[in-house]
XYZ file of C-alpha atoms in Angstrom:
630
model
C -0.067 -0.179 0.119
C 1.287 3.808 -0.661
C 0.598 5.311 2.508
C 3.205 7.836 2.574
C 1.409 11.090 3.750
C 2.674 14.158 2.632
C 1.907 17.687 5.119
C 0.616 20.447 2.959
C 1.907 23.841 2.322
C 0.320 25.460 5.196
C 1.654 23.002 7.734
C -2.465 22.661 9.223
C -2.425 18.839 8.174
C -1.919 15.745 5.343
C -1.599 16.852 1.872
C -4.799 16.311 -0.279
C -4.402 13.507 -2.465
C -5.972 13.064 -5.491
C -5.983 8.987 -6.546
C -5.574 7.785 -10.136
C -8.788 5.908 -11.039
C -7.316 2.316 -11.088
C -6.403 3.054 -7.260
C -7.892 0.335 -5.341
C -8.748 0.382 -1.456
C -4.914 -1.106 -0.684
C -4.144 2.725 -1.904
C -5.928 4.850 0.844
C -5.285 4.846 4.605
C -7.423 6.315 7.680
C -6.370 9.960 8.219
C -5.465 10.904 4.657
C -7.428 13.503 2.839
C -8.698 12.878 -1.123
C -10.207 14.934 -4.006
C -13.816 12.834 -3.935
C -16.471 13.241 -6.225
C -20.404 12.984 -5.722
C -22.023 9.940 -7.099
C -25.197 9.898 -4.767
C -27.467 11.902 -2.641
C -29.549 9.791 -0.031
C -31.210 11.292 3.076
C -28.108 10.090 5.408
C -25.588 11.773 3.551
C -24.096 11.859 0.315
C -21.854 8.782 -1.625
C -18.762 9.848 -3.006
C -15.742 8.134 -5.469
C -12.441 8.849 -4.537
C -10.903 6.397 -7.809
C -13.090 3.803 -9.975
C -12.330 1.299 -7.233
C -12.599 3.434 -3.688
C -15.893 4.818 -2.568
C -17.802 5.588 0.841
C -19.980 7.557 2.678
C -20.001 10.845 3.719
C -22.987 10.451 6.630
C -25.231 14.050 6.410
C -24.045 14.896 10.617
C -20.674 15.828 8.770
C -22.186 17.948 6.178
C -22.496 21.432 6.305
C -23.842 22.438 3.173
C -25.893 20.701 0.073
C -24.258 19.038 -2.557
C -25.685 17.622 -6.053
C -24.155 14.446 -8.142
C -20.885 15.448 -9.645
C -19.981 17.740 -7.321
C -16.168 17.905 -5.790
C -14.844 17.846 -2.681
C -12.256 17.210 0.249
C -12.972 14.375 2.294
C -10.876 12.754 5.214
C -10.761 8.896 5.759
C -11.835 8.762 9.037
C -12.894 4.874 9.169
C -12.190 1.363 7.550
C -14.606 -0.951 8.776
C -14.532 -4.651 9.445
C -16.811 -4.911 6.785
C -14.635 -2.799 4.570
C -17.074 0.286 4.302
C -15.286 3.739 4.039
C -16.371 6.483 6.067
C -15.186 9.969 5.412
C -15.833 13.406 6.558
C -15.772 16.800 4.616
C -12.612 18.772 4.964
C -12.909 22.523 4.475
C -9.786 22.865 1.908
C -9.522 23.703 -1.367
C -8.504 20.529 -3.636
C -5.509 22.894 -5.400
C -2.298 21.262 -6.722
C -3.346 17.718 -5.061
C -0.864 15.021 -4.320
C -1.599 12.609 -7.520
C -1.272 8.816 -6.635
C -1.107 6.018 -8.533
C -2.027 2.240 -7.887
C 0.541 -0.176 -6.265
C 0.605 -3.734 -7.499
C 3.378 -5.596 -8.928
C 3.950 -5.214 -12.510
C 4.100 -8.719 -14.669
C 6.172 -8.922 -17.533
C 3.907 -10.501 -20.513
C 6.898 -12.856 -20.986
C 6.530 -14.755 -17.849
C 2.859 -15.368 -18.203
C 2.827 -18.785 -18.745
C 4.529 -19.434 -15.410
C 1.605 -17.400 -13.512
C -1.686 -19.286 -14.855
C -4.090 -19.270 -12.565
C -2.885 -15.922 -11.204
C -4.415 -12.652 -10.931
C -1.409 -9.725 -12.557
C -0.879 -6.949 -13.518
C 0.065 -5.441 -16.934
C 0.890 -1.999 -18.457
C 1.625 -1.485 -21.903
C 0.191 -0.385 -25.638
C -2.926 -1.854 -26.986
C -1.602 -3.126 -30.209
C -5.174 -4.684 -31.501
C -8.597 -4.225 -30.580
C -10.718 -6.815 -32.190
C -14.217 -7.696 -31.501
C -15.426 -11.591 -31.855
C -18.697 -12.625 -31.991
C -18.460 -13.253 -27.945
C -15.408 -11.315 -26.039
C -13.764 -7.942 -26.908
C -9.399 -9.132 -27.027
C -7.354 -6.613 -26.993
C -3.527 -7.689 -27.544
C -0.833 -5.084 -25.629
C 2.650 -5.602 -25.573
C 5.093 -4.612 -22.921
C 8.813 -4.751 -23.119
C 8.911 -8.184 -23.192
C 6.093 -9.777 -25.171
C 2.636 -9.382 -27.091
C -0.433 -10.720 -24.919
C -4.267 -11.252 -25.379
C -6.353 -10.060 -23.060
C -9.924 -10.777 -23.210
C -13.293 -8.734 -22.073
C -16.624 -10.023 -22.020
C -19.729 -7.469 -21.899
C -22.286 -9.302 -23.841
C -21.999 -11.393 -26.791
C -20.509 -9.590 -29.556
C -20.628 -6.484 -28.240
C -17.688 -4.122 -27.602
C -16.195 -3.986 -24.105
C -14.374 -1.190 -22.904
C -15.292 1.261 -26.006
C -13.247 4.107 -24.896
C -10.311 2.057 -25.120
C -8.478 2.349 -28.719
C -5.481 1.081 -30.505
C -2.793 2.986 -29.152
C -3.934 3.586 -25.937
C -1.654 3.114 -23.102
C -3.226 1.131 -20.508
C -3.290 -1.099 -17.116
C -5.067 -4.647 -17.299
C -5.586 -6.602 -14.084
C -6.950 -10.104 -14.526
C -6.395 -13.776 -14.004
C -4.006 -15.583 -16.425
C -5.698 -18.441 -18.573
C -4.806 -20.884 -21.384
C -6.397 -21.222 -24.510
C -5.231 -23.231 -27.870
C -2.299 -23.983 -26.425
C -1.187 -20.228 -25.333
C -2.079 -18.117 -22.765
C -4.378 -14.981 -22.056
C -5.202 -12.840 -19.623
C -8.924 -12.830 -18.797
C -9.649 -8.810 -18.071
C -11.095 -8.124 -14.446
C -10.315 -4.190 -15.016
C -8.948 -2.342 -17.971
C -8.265 1.198 -17.764
C -6.497 4.158 -19.740
C -3.559 5.430 -18.104
C -3.349 9.174 -17.014
C -0.570 11.424 -18.466
C 1.929 11.214 -16.580
C 1.745 7.286 -15.740
C 1.323 6.889 -19.644
C 4.307 8.751 -20.706
C 6.311 6.813 -17.907
C 5.240 3.413 -19.726
C 6.025 4.926 -23.230
C 9.107 6.266 -22.273
C 9.837 2.161 -20.809
C 8.309 0.968 -24.158
C 10.200 2.845 -26.530
C 13.598 2.213 -24.929
C 12.873 -1.526 -24.808
C 11.806 -1.233 -28.486
C 14.982 0.641 -29.502
C 17.525 -1.718 -28.014
C 15.439 -5.292 -29.108
C 15.111 -3.333 -32.605
C 18.964 -3.235 -33.547
C 20.057 -5.829 -35.919
C 23.503 -7.863 -34.466
C 26.688 -7.032 -36.036
C 27.673 -9.950 -38.450
C 30.175 -10.553 -41.133
C 28.729 -11.541 -44.496
C 28.757 -14.129 -45.608
C 31.318 -13.782 -48.188
C 34.079 -11.442 -48.582
C 32.655 -8.825 -51.086
C 33.109 -5.193 -50.824
C 30.568 -4.569 -52.928
C 27.740 -6.237 -50.484
C 30.010 -5.065 -47.441
C 29.365 -1.558 -48.727
C 25.509 -2.087 -48.841
C 25.380 -3.493 -45.229
C 24.279 -0.333 -43.356
C 21.446 0.114 -45.864
C 20.253 -3.607 -44.806
C 20.659 -2.753 -41.315
C 18.115 0.154 -41.682
C 15.577 -2.312 -43.041
C 16.233 -5.195 -40.576
C 15.816 -2.488 -37.689
C 12.609 -1.401 -39.512
C 11.475 -5.025 -40.105
C 12.201 -5.895 -36.185
C 10.515 -2.914 -34.696
C 7.630 -3.611 -36.633
C 7.412 -7.071 -35.269
C 7.448 -5.699 -31.716
C 5.183 -3.210 -32.604
C 2.610 -5.879 -34.168
C 1.717 -4.136 -37.120
C 1.730 -6.539 -39.972
C 4.260 -7.113 -42.551
C 3.148 -8.046 -46.424
C 6.266 -8.789 -48.446
C 5.740 -8.345 -52.368
C 8.514 -10.179 -54.677
C 8.735 -11.182 -58.365
C 7.853 -14.740 -59.053
C 10.885 -16.410 -59.968
C 14.146 -18.359 -58.519
C 15.813 -15.065 -57.132
C 12.614 -13.883 -55.600
C 11.879 -16.709 -53.794
C 15.522 -17.078 -52.246
C 15.290 -13.342 -51.428
C 11.458 -13.744 -50.064
C 11.383 -16.690 -48.071
C 14.342 -16.439 -45.905
C 13.374 -13.308 -44.504
C 9.704 -14.581 -44.474
C 10.954 -17.526 -42.087
C 13.388 -14.971 -40.078
C 10.390 -12.857 -39.223
C 7.867 -15.736 -38.246
C 10.513 -16.641 -35.872
C 10.888 -13.491 -34.497
C 6.915 -13.049 -34.200
C 6.928 -16.502 -32.421
C 9.654 -15.107 -29.954
C 7.678 -11.661 -29.414
C 3.987 -12.779 -29.262
C 2.339 -15.020 -26.611
C -0.309 -16.184 -29.401
C 1.372 -19.113 -31.438
C -1.336 -17.988 -34.682
C 0.056 -14.567 -34.294
C 2.489 -15.274 -37.476
C -0.571 -15.849 -39.717
C -2.388 -12.759 -38.834
C 0.772 -10.728 -38.832
C 2.816 -11.710 -41.888
C 1.448 -12.260 -45.702
C 4.122 -13.067 -48.733
C 2.975 -12.643 -51.772
C 4.143 -13.603 -55.450
C 3.817 -10.817 -57.994
C 3.836 -12.031 -61.976
C 4.835 -8.485 -63.128
C 8.588 -7.443 -62.342
C 7.115 -4.276 -60.796
C 4.140 -3.402 -58.533
C 1.175 -3.405 -60.492
C -2.462 -1.696 -59.706
C -4.077 -4.743 -59.334
C -1.682 -6.118 -56.891
C -1.639 -2.500 -54.763
C -5.157 -2.391 -54.941
C -5.844 -6.100 -53.830
C -3.018 -5.289 -51.079
C -5.191 -2.180 -49.317
C -8.459 -3.463 -49.879
C -6.989 -6.602 -47.682
C -5.341 -4.450 -45.390
C -8.501 -1.876 -44.302
C -10.580 -5.032 -44.155
C -8.491 -6.434 -41.646
C -8.179 -3.003 -39.882
C -11.958 -2.505 -40.186
C -12.624 -6.176 -38.564
C -10.407 -7.020 -36.976
C -8.315 -4.112 -35.226
C -5.313 -4.110 -36.441
C -2.868 -1.419 -37.502
C -2.356 -0.716 -41.765
C 0.741 -3.108 -42.559
C 4.435 -2.228 -43.831
C 5.218 -3.577 -47.152
C 8.324 -4.695 -48.198
C 9.432 -5.238 -51.378
C 11.972 -7.932 -52.634
C 13.833 -8.254 -55.984
C 11.316 -5.678 -57.172
C 9.491 -1.864 -56.626
C 12.120 0.207 -57.672
C 11.193 1.412 -60.947
C 8.691 4.153 -62.744
C 6.131 1.400 -63.107
C 5.850 1.036 -59.681
C 4.819 4.696 -59.014
C 1.468 4.234 -59.503
C 1.158 1.451 -57.021
C 3.378 3.554 -54.430
C 1.260 6.702 -54.945
C -2.137 4.451 -53.950
C -0.747 3.413 -50.721
C 0.179 6.483 -50.041
C -2.562 8.070 -49.456
C -2.452 5.720 -46.106
C -0.472 5.341 -43.564
C 1.629 2.197 -44.975
C 5.278 2.435 -45.055
C 6.942 0.888 -47.632
C 10.851 -0.696 -48.027
C 12.659 -1.726 -51.153
C 15.351 -4.235 -51.520
C 15.778 -4.680 -55.193
C 18.414 -5.341 -57.753
C 16.660 -4.437 -60.992
C 18.031 -1.007 -62.829
C 16.001 1.651 -60.371
C 14.125 5.068 -61.156
C 15.526 6.335 -57.697
C 13.760 9.811 -58.448
C 10.307 8.362 -59.340
C 10.150 5.899 -56.021
C 12.201 7.809 -53.669
C 9.660 10.490 -52.446
C 7.181 6.753 -51.712
C 9.812 4.434 -50.285
C 11.216 4.654 -46.683
C 14.352 2.821 -47.771
C 15.488 1.369 -50.756
C 18.619 -0.903 -50.683
C 19.997 -1.435 -54.598
C 23.049 -2.232 -55.848
C 22.792 0.798 -58.449
C 22.555 2.894 -55.603
C 26.298 2.156 -54.462
C 27.700 2.105 -58.355
C 26.869 -1.353 -58.362
C 24.867 -3.852 -60.817
C 22.950 -6.359 -61.173
C 25.020 -9.253 -60.417
C 24.614 -8.795 -56.706
C 21.109 -10.248 -56.404
C 17.857 -9.735 -54.615
C 18.721 -13.025 -52.916
C 22.478 -12.520 -51.828
C 20.725 -9.114 -50.332
C 17.946 -10.772 -48.378
C 20.212 -13.530 -47.085
C 21.734 -10.797 -45.375
C 18.798 -9.555 -44.389
C 17.282 -12.162 -42.877
C 20.153 -13.155 -40.764
C 20.362 -9.764 -39.466
C 16.388 -10.461 -38.182
C 17.390 -13.842 -37.008
C 21.166 -14.448 -36.822
C 20.208 -17.783 -35.794
C 19.318 -19.078 -39.666
C 22.983 -18.733 -41.028
C 23.709 -22.486 -41.167
C 20.688 -23.152 -43.344
C 20.657 -20.297 -45.257
C 24.572 -21.060 -46.334
C 23.272 -22.537 -50.105
C 20.440 -20.137 -50.233
C 22.618 -17.075 -52.217
C 23.855 -19.400 -54.540
C 20.669 -20.847 -55.943
C 19.383 -16.867 -55.732
C 22.979 -16.061 -58.217
C 22.708 -19.038 -60.537
C 18.855 -18.780 -60.798
C 19.422 -14.543 -62.008
C 22.244 -15.516 -64.049
C 24.871 -13.549 -61.804
C 28.183 -12.802 -63.387
C 29.839 -11.677 -60.130
C 33.315 -13.104 -59.499
C 31.912 -13.958 -56.066
C 29.823 -16.670 -57.430
C 32.884 -18.793 -56.613
C 33.006 -18.018 -53.114
C 28.606 -18.456 -52.745
C 29.684 -21.599 -54.834
C 32.053 -23.059 -52.546
C 29.824 -21.997 -49.145
C 26.790 -23.884 -50.787
C 29.827 -27.206 -50.998
C 30.372 -27.030 -47.454
C 26.736 -27.289 -46.763
C 26.378 -30.403 -48.816
C 25.405 -28.776 -52.246
C 26.958 -29.162 -55.877
C 26.515 -27.178 -58.298
C 24.012 -29.210 -60.058
C 21.821 -29.540 -56.862
C 21.965 -25.900 -56.644
C 20.617 -25.433 -60.539
C 17.557 -28.034 -59.710
C 16.726 -26.099 -56.185
C 16.438 -23.153 -59.024
C 14.444 -24.531 -61.440
C 12.110 -26.013 -58.775
C 11.424 -22.754 -57.379
C 11.083 -21.356 -61.030
C 8.412 -24.263 -61.647
C 6.660 -24.202 -58.278
C 6.292 -20.318 -58.636
C 4.648 -20.875 -62.009
C 2.293 -22.999 -60.505
C 1.640 -21.691 -57.135
C 0.324 -18.355 -59.074
C -0.501 -15.708 -56.576
C -0.350 -18.153 -53.715
C 3.065 -18.121 -51.386
C 3.128 -22.159 -51.314
C 4.879 -21.490 -47.828
C 5.485 -24.922 -46.382
C 6.012 -26.131 -49.959
C 8.568 -23.795 -50.888
C 10.097 -24.408 -47.456
C 11.061 -28.000 -48.775
C 11.893 -26.958 -51.710
C 14.497 -24.468 -50.124
C 15.704 -26.815 -47.609
C 14.912 -24.405 -45.119
C 13.091 -24.674 -41.714
C 13.975 -28.294 -40.637
C 12.915 -29.775 -43.766
C 13.144 -33.569 -44.177
C 16.433 -33.948 -45.892
C 15.616 -37.093 -48.205
C 11.905 -35.732 -49.281
C 13.799 -32.057 -50.208
C 16.502 -33.928 -52.354
C 13.710 -35.915 -53.786
C 11.077 -33.123 -54.510
C 14.035 -30.883 -55.984
C 14.626 -33.761 -58.660
C 11.205 -34.525 -59.335
C 10.476 -30.520 -60.035
C 13.771 -29.758 -61.710
C 12.778 -32.866 -63.915
C 9.332 -31.855 -64.473
C 10.218 -28.569 -65.052
C 13.109 -29.619 -67.347
C 10.280 -31.984 -69.319
C 8.126 -29.093 -69.770
C 10.683 -27.006 -70.803
C 12.070 -29.447 -73.560
C 8.147 -29.687 -74.925
C 7.955 -25.895 -75.277
C 11.410 -25.687 -76.873
C 11.178 -28.836 -79.248
C 7.941 -26.955 -80.606
C 9.422 -23.230 -80.931
C 13.205 -24.049 -81.492
C 12.237 -24.261 -85.495
C 10.703 -20.719 -85.459
C 13.167 -19.157 -84.263
C 14.547 -16.402 -86.734
C 18.082 -15.508 -86.910
C 20.391 -12.613 -87.979
C 23.843 -11.520 -87.622
C 23.447 -7.904 -86.447
C 26.070 -4.725 -87.045
C 28.191 -5.020 -83.617
C 28.977 -8.977 -84.611
C 25.876 -10.492 -82.327
C 23.776 -13.126 -83.101
C 20.364 -11.994 -82.856
C 17.449 -14.301 -82.286
C 13.519 -13.351 -82.249
C 10.500 -15.886 -82.002
C 7.046 -14.660 -82.099
C 5.813 -16.288 -79.242
C 2.212 -16.170 -79.592
C 2.539 -17.832 -82.578
C 5.128 -20.249 -81.914
C 4.602 -21.051 -77.992
C 2.144 -22.798 -76.286
C -0.072 -20.081 -74.119
C -0.857 -20.794 -70.373
C 1.866 -23.424 -69.567
C 5.268 -23.864 -68.253
C 7.170 -22.465 -69.291
C 5.946 -18.966 -69.795
C 7.250 -16.489 -72.063
C 9.988 -15.152 -69.873
C 11.512 -18.644 -68.993
C 10.732 -19.879 -72.792
C 13.067 -16.869 -74.050
C 15.360 -17.653 -71.380
C 15.559 -20.839 -72.268
C 15.923 -20.574 -76.187
C 18.546 -17.679 -75.454
C 20.441 -20.085 -73.012
C 20.698 -22.949 -75.496
C 21.701 -20.336 -78.166
C 24.826 -19.045 -76.625
C 26.098 -22.657 -76.101
C 25.496 -23.341 -79.304
C 27.212 -20.455 -80.621
C 29.990 -19.556 -78.389
C 29.676 -16.010 -79.146
C 27.459 -12.621 -78.427
C 24.089 -13.541 -78.494
C 20.770 -11.118 -78.132
C 17.727 -13.130 -77.796
C 13.840 -11.286 -78.410
C 10.898 -13.657 -77.743
C 7.378 -11.306 -78.082
C 3.895 -11.231 -78.363
C 1.513 -9.043 -78.950
C 2.183 -6.336 -76.838
C 5.183 -7.233 -75.360
C 9.097 -8.564 -75.554
C 11.085 -10.439 -73.517
C 14.551 -9.332 -73.890
C 18.441 -11.694 -73.319
C 21.074 -10.695 -73.733
C 25.356 -12.531 -73.284
C 28.236 -10.733 -73.842
C 26.188 -7.695 -75.228
C 25.674 -4.475 -72.778
C 22.109 -3.649 -73.005
C 21.010 -0.747 -71.394
C 17.215 -1.410 -71.629
C 15.762 1.304 -69.003
C 17.601 3.777 -71.623
C 16.245 1.825 -74.562
C 13.091 2.431 -72.974
C 13.175 5.966 -72.727
C 14.554 6.315 -76.141
C 11.658 4.349 -77.825
C 9.094 6.420 -76.027
C 10.766 10.066 -77.577
C 11.603 8.395 -80.760
C 8.035 6.300 -81.176
C 5.034 8.753 -79.903
C 1.701 6.625 -79.399
C 3.739 3.525 -78.780
C 3.273 3.735 -74.699
C 6.493 1.529 -74.295
C 7.053 0.683 -70.595
C 9.530 -1.447 -68.937
C 13.212 -2.225 -68.083
C 15.686 -4.648 -66.801
C 19.018 -5.180 -66.257
C 22.188 -4.896 -68.620
C 21.187 -8.333 -69.703
C 17.526 -9.481 -69.023
C 13.915 -7.179 -69.151
C 11.212 -6.746 -70.386
C 8.908 -4.007 -72.469
C 5.454 -3.746 -73.079
C 3.692 -1.541 -75.787
C 0.399 -1.317 -77.680
C -0.140 -3.838 -80.303
C -0.564 -1.969 -82.831
C 2.975 -0.561 -82.472
C 4.555 -3.955 -82.246
C 6.350 -3.572 -85.403
C 7.648 -0.695 -85.258
C 8.473 -1.072 -81.852
C 10.739 -4.177 -82.384
C 12.703 -2.516 -85.022
C 13.513 0.065 -83.408
C 14.611 -1.736 -80.610
C 16.563 -4.120 -82.834
C 18.691 -1.233 -84.764
C 19.321 0.027 -81.113
C 20.480 -3.552 -79.571
C 22.501 -3.649 -83.340
C 24.413 -0.714 -81.813
C 25.391 -1.822 -78.309
C 28.386 -2.325 -76.723
C 30.569 -5.951 -77.194
C 31.554 -6.554 -73.511
C 33.344 -10.017 -73.045
C 32.793 -9.518 -68.892
C 29.024 -10.146 -69.465
C 29.730 -13.189 -71.439
C 27.984 -16.212 -69.796
C 30.078 -18.594 -67.202
C 27.306 -21.553 -67.824
C 29.052 -24.852 -67.634
C 26.689 -26.993 -69.917
């Protein structure tokens, strides 16, 4: 009990105390003076409230005036009776500058509630979600140690404590119970904290979150000065993601649906899931707070942005969740992303980007909180998104390092990285038990499953394919062999029909140019998709010729571009084509050796002719020659 009395400034008696609304009878003592408010008038006196939990009677024999409900006065506690009733008398002093008294209780950390089942506890923290179910209202409250559900029941489907909202700092008292293999607090009392107490809790939470959000200091998996220069950028992204989990804000991961995109997004997904498990009392929290969503286009389409926004607003309105943070991986750096970003900019949805496509930094910079891209450091596509994101995942959960050692090599092979450091990644993967052939099979299996899954994340299946999260080793090996064989069979079938229709010419710079109308000479709506089909044709021609090769696979309104030994500045080509061909509606981009563009169908021939003319004058660059060992 807080029974320390203070003497007032006049020396005429104890100071007047104003009780916090959460104070109980344990916080009062006979002989002390309190600010009280009249809550009832009867013939034999008035009833007064000192707090939500402390009330009593002022007998009419001690009253010298008239009082109405709501009047404020100073009273002295003269007796605590054996039956618990409190007896007060009025004191003729003004309640100026009263001493604030907070409730006295032992605060319990949310992180140890599993040890307190059946006990009454007191929590202080922030409401991070207020969800109304068909039965109770569920408030998820975070303190410095964990996030725990606290349930209150008014009546079925009726919002309990309607004045308490997301973001409020609160004191919860209640009994710890178990439900669905997790703990929760059955609320006996829930109060919003007054300003001074709330400020103290807010400062305590902020100090804890700042410390816990700080990513560990780790050396990159390989020595690579170009990568090491990007580590500070990745640390900022990791810090923001860790803080987002600690604050129980949802995260949506958008990534390109190919091998490198999978190698980027899946390790980060697993790292965030494990952090959520460590910081949330509910096993199901990771399902509600984290979504990984593949994107077929090499940019964030308005359709995807609209779907994400609609889903997030629904979760906010139905389940009381915060709006999410958006993490873009192997995607999100170009002018084509801007309309989708502008859509989200109307709401409080922060955007982080980790990508290795040639960026339009000025176009996206106003909308993104962090933008990690090798081109912004004078590097290029050879540092793939998967390589970057494996380092990011390790910063979120450093215990993942051992199970991720082979993943950067898969990412590099999947995206045709020409980096010298690929040898180091291949050696790292070999130490983990993966030869190059097995890594290529994983990349093919990922690409195959990305196509088959379409807009689904296939979480557990992809974990098994990539061989992470304690994947069953024999099944992992058998699965990638089976899927890689299926992919190879479908590729052979597609190319068996398409190769006879590939047109060839030698262009001015000496490169071989191969082109094919995929709409006329390739199967549609089946694996491999146009991009993969073009890439496979290209790889075969590179091996066949041993010389610089450019390959174009086109349809009614698109063209997929591949090059080997030729420096194609595809983003610049797109800019030039738009200047030269008004009304063609050219858009797209990519790297120096791979990309795609779109255009209006009626301008296809003009676009292709102008595109080939630019390719014919592109620089021959041996540094961009293929390193494929086939």
